């Protein structure tokens, strides 16, 4: 499990927590270079893994992060099948020799282009994030399960792992994302309300919340996010509050336990068996309804 490079999700505290549980966090691009370098060095001093997000032009920053010990560099872009992202992937791989994660992509052609450029992993998902409006604004995107399967068909031929990024809101989504060909899932929304996410708890009407915003939202763009391009444009994200969720460990355990139970139903003892044994079926509206709890006046 990977925590997303969003400025309401992953900074030093989240990255440490993720690594301690066996996952990895990706420090977001809106962090100052100084803060990010300090975080990388501290995390490495603890003997943990960490990745850091960069833009396609951030060559000096990329070199500093890699020298500081970052285990991977993630080229953060909403549109990964772009000549600038291909060039940046090739530069990071050839000039630094760093592990490079490229994306976001959603098609076999995009996967081929970035793998050829040297990508060590692919970040998959266009427009499926909880705070993303790309499909509404730009009219572009691929349903997430389809995108994962399309990209995994290509990536698996080269042994390149797939990071399923977006549309995860419950354990079942993790099971299906990995069964469709994902090697890991990247989480933003589910982690934003946890203790380890940046920002203070907001109290409203007797309930606790934390801020969450897409990196294409108005305030994230104003703060310096270039994930959706460097020129002024219509925002491709929203912002707001999400319910407070407590320690991130509890969220991760909830997801992992659900994954284990799903694997048990399929008869899979590892993720490779899950991918090989899982079978997908179409759900009618009636089938979807019967898949959910129903009939309660008060649900506990």
XYZ file of C-alpha atoms in Angstrom:
300
model
C 0.000 0.000 0.000
C 1.294 3.431 -1.004
C 0.175 6.798 0.364
C -0.510 9.391 -2.314
C 1.697 12.458 -2.911
C -1.101 14.862 -1.999
C -0.534 17.815 0.319
C -3.376 16.735 2.599
C -2.099 13.148 2.761
C 1.658 12.541 2.777
C 4.350 14.412 4.607
C 6.981 13.090 7.012
C 4.648 11.657 9.657
C 2.518 9.721 7.152
C 5.585 8.441 5.301
C 7.055 7.093 8.537
C 3.815 5.393 9.537
C 3.386 3.789 6.115
C 6.951 2.495 6.047
C 6.687 1.092 9.572
C 3.704 -0.979 8.430
C 5.529 -2.305 5.362
C 4.196 0.150 2.801
C 5.705 3.366 1.503
C 4.725 7.018 1.448
C 5.377 9.479 -1.368
C 6.174 13.005 -0.185
C 4.112 15.564 -2.111
C 5.433 18.190 -4.531
C 4.118 21.204 -2.640
C 6.648 20.622 0.153
C 9.568 23.018 0.001
C 12.823 21.454 -1.104
C 14.296 22.097 2.343
C 11.428 20.398 4.208
C 11.392 17.445 1.836
C 15.140 16.867 2.134
C 14.913 17.048 5.913
C 12.083 14.504 5.885
C 13.930 12.116 3.562
C 17.066 12.212 5.700
C 15.147 11.624 8.939
C 13.175 8.725 7.466
C 16.361 7.105 6.147
C 18.024 7.570 9.559
C 15.160 5.492 10.962
C 16.016 2.734 8.484
C 12.751 3.132 6.561
C 11.792 3.514 2.912
C 10.432 6.708 1.364
C 9.646 8.049 -2.098
C 9.353 11.654 -3.236
C 7.306 13.316 -5.957
C 8.899 15.629 -8.516
C 7.789 17.511 -11.615
C 9.129 16.815 -15.084
C 11.380 19.906 -14.898
C 12.673 19.299 -11.358
C 16.075 17.897 -12.304
C 18.060 19.639 -9.574
C 15.495 18.688 -6.953
C 15.427 15.096 -8.222
C 19.201 14.817 -7.883
C 19.113 16.205 -4.336
C 16.322 13.865 -3.252
C 18.141 10.865 -4.697
C 21.419 11.873 -3.038
C 19.584 12.280 0.272
C 18.485 8.649 0.057
C 15.026 8.625 -1.518
C 14.226 5.037 -2.502
C 12.196 6.135 -5.518
C 11.310 9.296 -7.418
C 7.743 9.692 -8.635
C 7.179 11.942 -11.644
C 3.870 13.481 -10.673
C 1.616 14.367 -13.603
C -2.069 14.007 -14.333
C -1.249 13.125 -17.956
C 1.631 10.676 -18.038
C 1.439 9.835 -21.751
C 3.106 13.114 -22.674
C 6.460 13.755 -24.327
C 7.665 15.775 -21.317
C 6.943 12.893 -18.936
C 8.600 10.390 -21.259
C 11.703 12.606 -21.441
C 11.752 13.136 -17.672
C 11.466 9.394 -17.061
C 14.373 8.711 -19.382
C 16.504 11.452 -17.786
C 15.933 10.288 -14.205
C 16.729 6.701 -15.143
C 19.770 7.395 -17.306
C 21.337 10.302 -15.428
C 20.569 9.379 -11.819
C 19.952 5.646 -11.984
C 17.110 6.100 -9.511
C 14.018 3.952 -9.239
C 11.416 5.962 -11.139
C 7.625 5.777 -10.942
C 5.859 7.346 -13.924
C 2.246 8.251 -14.686
C -0.577 8.741 -14.470
C -1.657 6.533 -17.352
C -4.689 4.482 -18.328
C -3.911 2.878 -21.700
C -1.641 0.138 -23.073
C 0.047 2.652 -25.410
C 0.966 4.896 -22.495
C 2.366 1.934 -20.599
C 4.567 0.967 -23.551
C 5.906 4.506 -23.920
C 6.892 4.928 -20.283
C 8.326 1.425 -19.914
C 10.454 2.021 -23.011
C 11.676 5.243 -21.391
C 12.813 3.329 -18.310
C 9.929 3.468 -15.823
C 10.356 1.009 -12.948
C 6.668 1.258 -11.984
C 3.518 2.750 -13.485
C 0.917 4.822 -11.662
C -2.488 4.029 -13.137
C -5.633 6.118 -12.927
C -7.138 9.064 -14.813
C -10.040 10.908 -13.217
C -11.086 8.315 -10.626
C -9.919 10.023 -7.445
C -12.442 11.192 -4.869
C -11.345 14.822 -5.239
C -10.771 14.703 -9.001
C -12.998 16.362 -11.629
C -10.901 15.616 -14.724
C -13.660 13.538 -16.315
C -16.180 16.337 -15.759
C -13.898 19.172 -16.885
C -11.778 17.588 -19.612
C -14.027 14.687 -20.581
C -11.054 12.344 -20.310
C -10.548 9.167 -18.302
C -10.976 5.407 -18.167
C -12.981 3.474 -15.543
C -10.382 2.396 -13.021
C -10.799 -1.379 -13.195
C -10.486 -1.264 -16.988
C -7.440 1.002 -16.803
C -5.693 -1.331 -14.358
C -6.357 -4.372 -16.546
C -5.261 -2.630 -19.759
C -1.997 -1.357 -18.299
C -1.255 -4.566 -16.387
C -1.535 -6.622 -19.581
C 1.436 -4.677 -20.961
C 3.385 -4.077 -17.756
C 3.325 -7.743 -16.751
C 5.169 -8.657 -19.956
C 8.097 -6.490 -18.816
C 7.908 -7.264 -15.103
C 6.977 -3.657 -14.316
C 4.662 -3.248 -11.304
C 1.365 -1.380 -11.518
C 0.236 1.081 -8.840
C -3.564 1.348 -8.861
C -4.208 4.984 -7.951
C -7.723 6.195 -7.219
C -11.308 5.003 -6.662
C -10.481 3.086 -3.472
C -12.993 3.633 -0.674
C -13.416 0.216 0.946
C -11.534 -3.103 1.301
C -13.427 -4.693 -1.603
C -11.944 -2.083 -3.939
C -8.438 -3.115 -2.902
C -9.257 -6.765 -3.597
C -10.618 -5.964 -7.057
C -7.782 -3.578 -7.957
C -5.167 -6.220 -7.145
C -7.160 -9.008 -8.800
C -7.367 -6.941 -11.990
C -3.586 -6.720 -12.223
C -2.450 -4.089 -9.753
C 0.631 -4.844 -7.679
C -0.098 -2.133 -5.134
C -2.816 0.413 -4.426
C -2.245 4.113 -3.812
C -4.494 5.786 -1.258
C -5.417 9.420 -0.761
C -9.014 9.876 0.373
C -8.966 7.040 2.926
C -5.822 8.378 4.594
C -6.647 12.091 4.555
C -8.725 11.961 7.734
C -6.114 10.172 9.843
C -3.892 11.487 12.611
C -0.776 11.219 10.457
C -2.163 13.287 7.566
C -1.093 16.964 7.493
C -3.406 19.530 9.016
C -5.367 20.045 12.202
C -8.645 18.444 13.220
C -11.664 20.624 12.451
C -14.649 20.497 14.819
C -18.092 21.046 13.299
C -21.525 20.209 14.728
C -19.968 17.943 17.325
C -18.011 15.907 14.757
C -14.326 15.790 13.822
C -13.015 16.395 10.299
C -9.763 17.027 8.443
C -9.152 18.906 5.207
C -8.793 17.025 1.925
C -8.217 18.436 -1.528
C -7.278 17.247 -4.970
C -3.941 18.437 -6.307
C -5.855 20.053 -9.154
C -8.133 21.974 -6.783
C -8.016 25.798 -6.694
C -6.136 26.060 -3.395
C -3.630 23.306 -4.262
C -2.841 25.011 -7.567
C -2.374 28.308 -5.738
C -0.030 26.579 -3.279
C 2.229 25.536 -6.123
C 0.941 22.233 -7.497
C 1.937 21.767 -11.137
C 0.487 18.286 -11.490
C -2.136 19.587 -13.923
C 0.177 21.930 -15.833
C 1.911 25.228 -15.256
C -0.472 27.629 -16.976
C -3.663 29.033 -15.547
C -6.605 26.758 -16.258
C -9.921 25.512 -14.973
C -9.268 23.470 -11.800
C -9.602 19.692 -12.124
C -10.173 18.994 -8.455
C -12.295 19.881 -5.451
C -11.600 20.481 -1.780
C -13.462 20.066 1.464
C -13.569 18.127 4.720
C -13.534 14.378 5.328
C -14.456 12.588 8.537
C -11.681 12.103 11.056
C -10.549 8.445 11.011
C -8.081 8.166 13.902
C -4.671 6.455 13.563
C -3.708 5.456 10.035
C -2.817 1.981 11.305
C -6.508 1.275 11.928
C -7.401 2.178 8.331
C -4.598 0.020 6.929
C -5.548 -2.940 9.127
C -9.184 -2.619 7.983
C -8.080 -2.745 4.347
C -5.550 -5.545 4.801
C -7.966 -7.720 6.758
C -10.580 -7.263 4.031
C -8.000 -8.182 1.414
C -7.054 -11.343 3.303
C -10.701 -12.338 3.595
C -11.260 -11.738 -0.111
C -8.240 -13.879 -0.924
C -9.665 -16.603 1.298
C -12.921 -16.685 -0.661
C -10.985 -16.936 -3.932
C -8.645 -19.600 -2.551
C -5.522 -17.492 -3.008
C -2.563 -17.734 -0.640
C -0.708 -14.836 -2.277
C -1.385 -11.933 -4.640
C -0.223 -13.799 -7.734
C -2.782 -16.522 -7.037
C -5.430 -13.848 -6.506
C -4.758 -12.439 -9.980
C -4.792 -15.881 -11.571
C -7.845 -17.289 -9.786
C -10.153 -14.269 -9.605
C -13.055 -14.087 -12.060
C -15.014 -10.915 -12.730
C -18.765 -10.927 -13.372
C -21.100 -8.165 -14.545
C -23.487 -6.745 -11.959
C -26.992 -5.622 -12.861
C -28.576 -2.812 -10.792
C -30.444 -5.517 -8.845
C -27.216 -7.416 -8.279
C -25.553 -4.269 -6.981
C -28.397 -3.618 -4.548
C -28.264 -7.117 -3.112
C -24.522 -6.692 -2.544
C -25.156 -4.055 0.120
C -26.800 -4.086 3.577
C -30.465 -3.101 3.299
C -33.788 -3.177 5.092
C -32.670 -1.615 8.372
C -34.455 1.331 9.956
C -31.322 1.943 12.023
C -28.017 0.410 10.956
C -25.298 -0.185 13.556
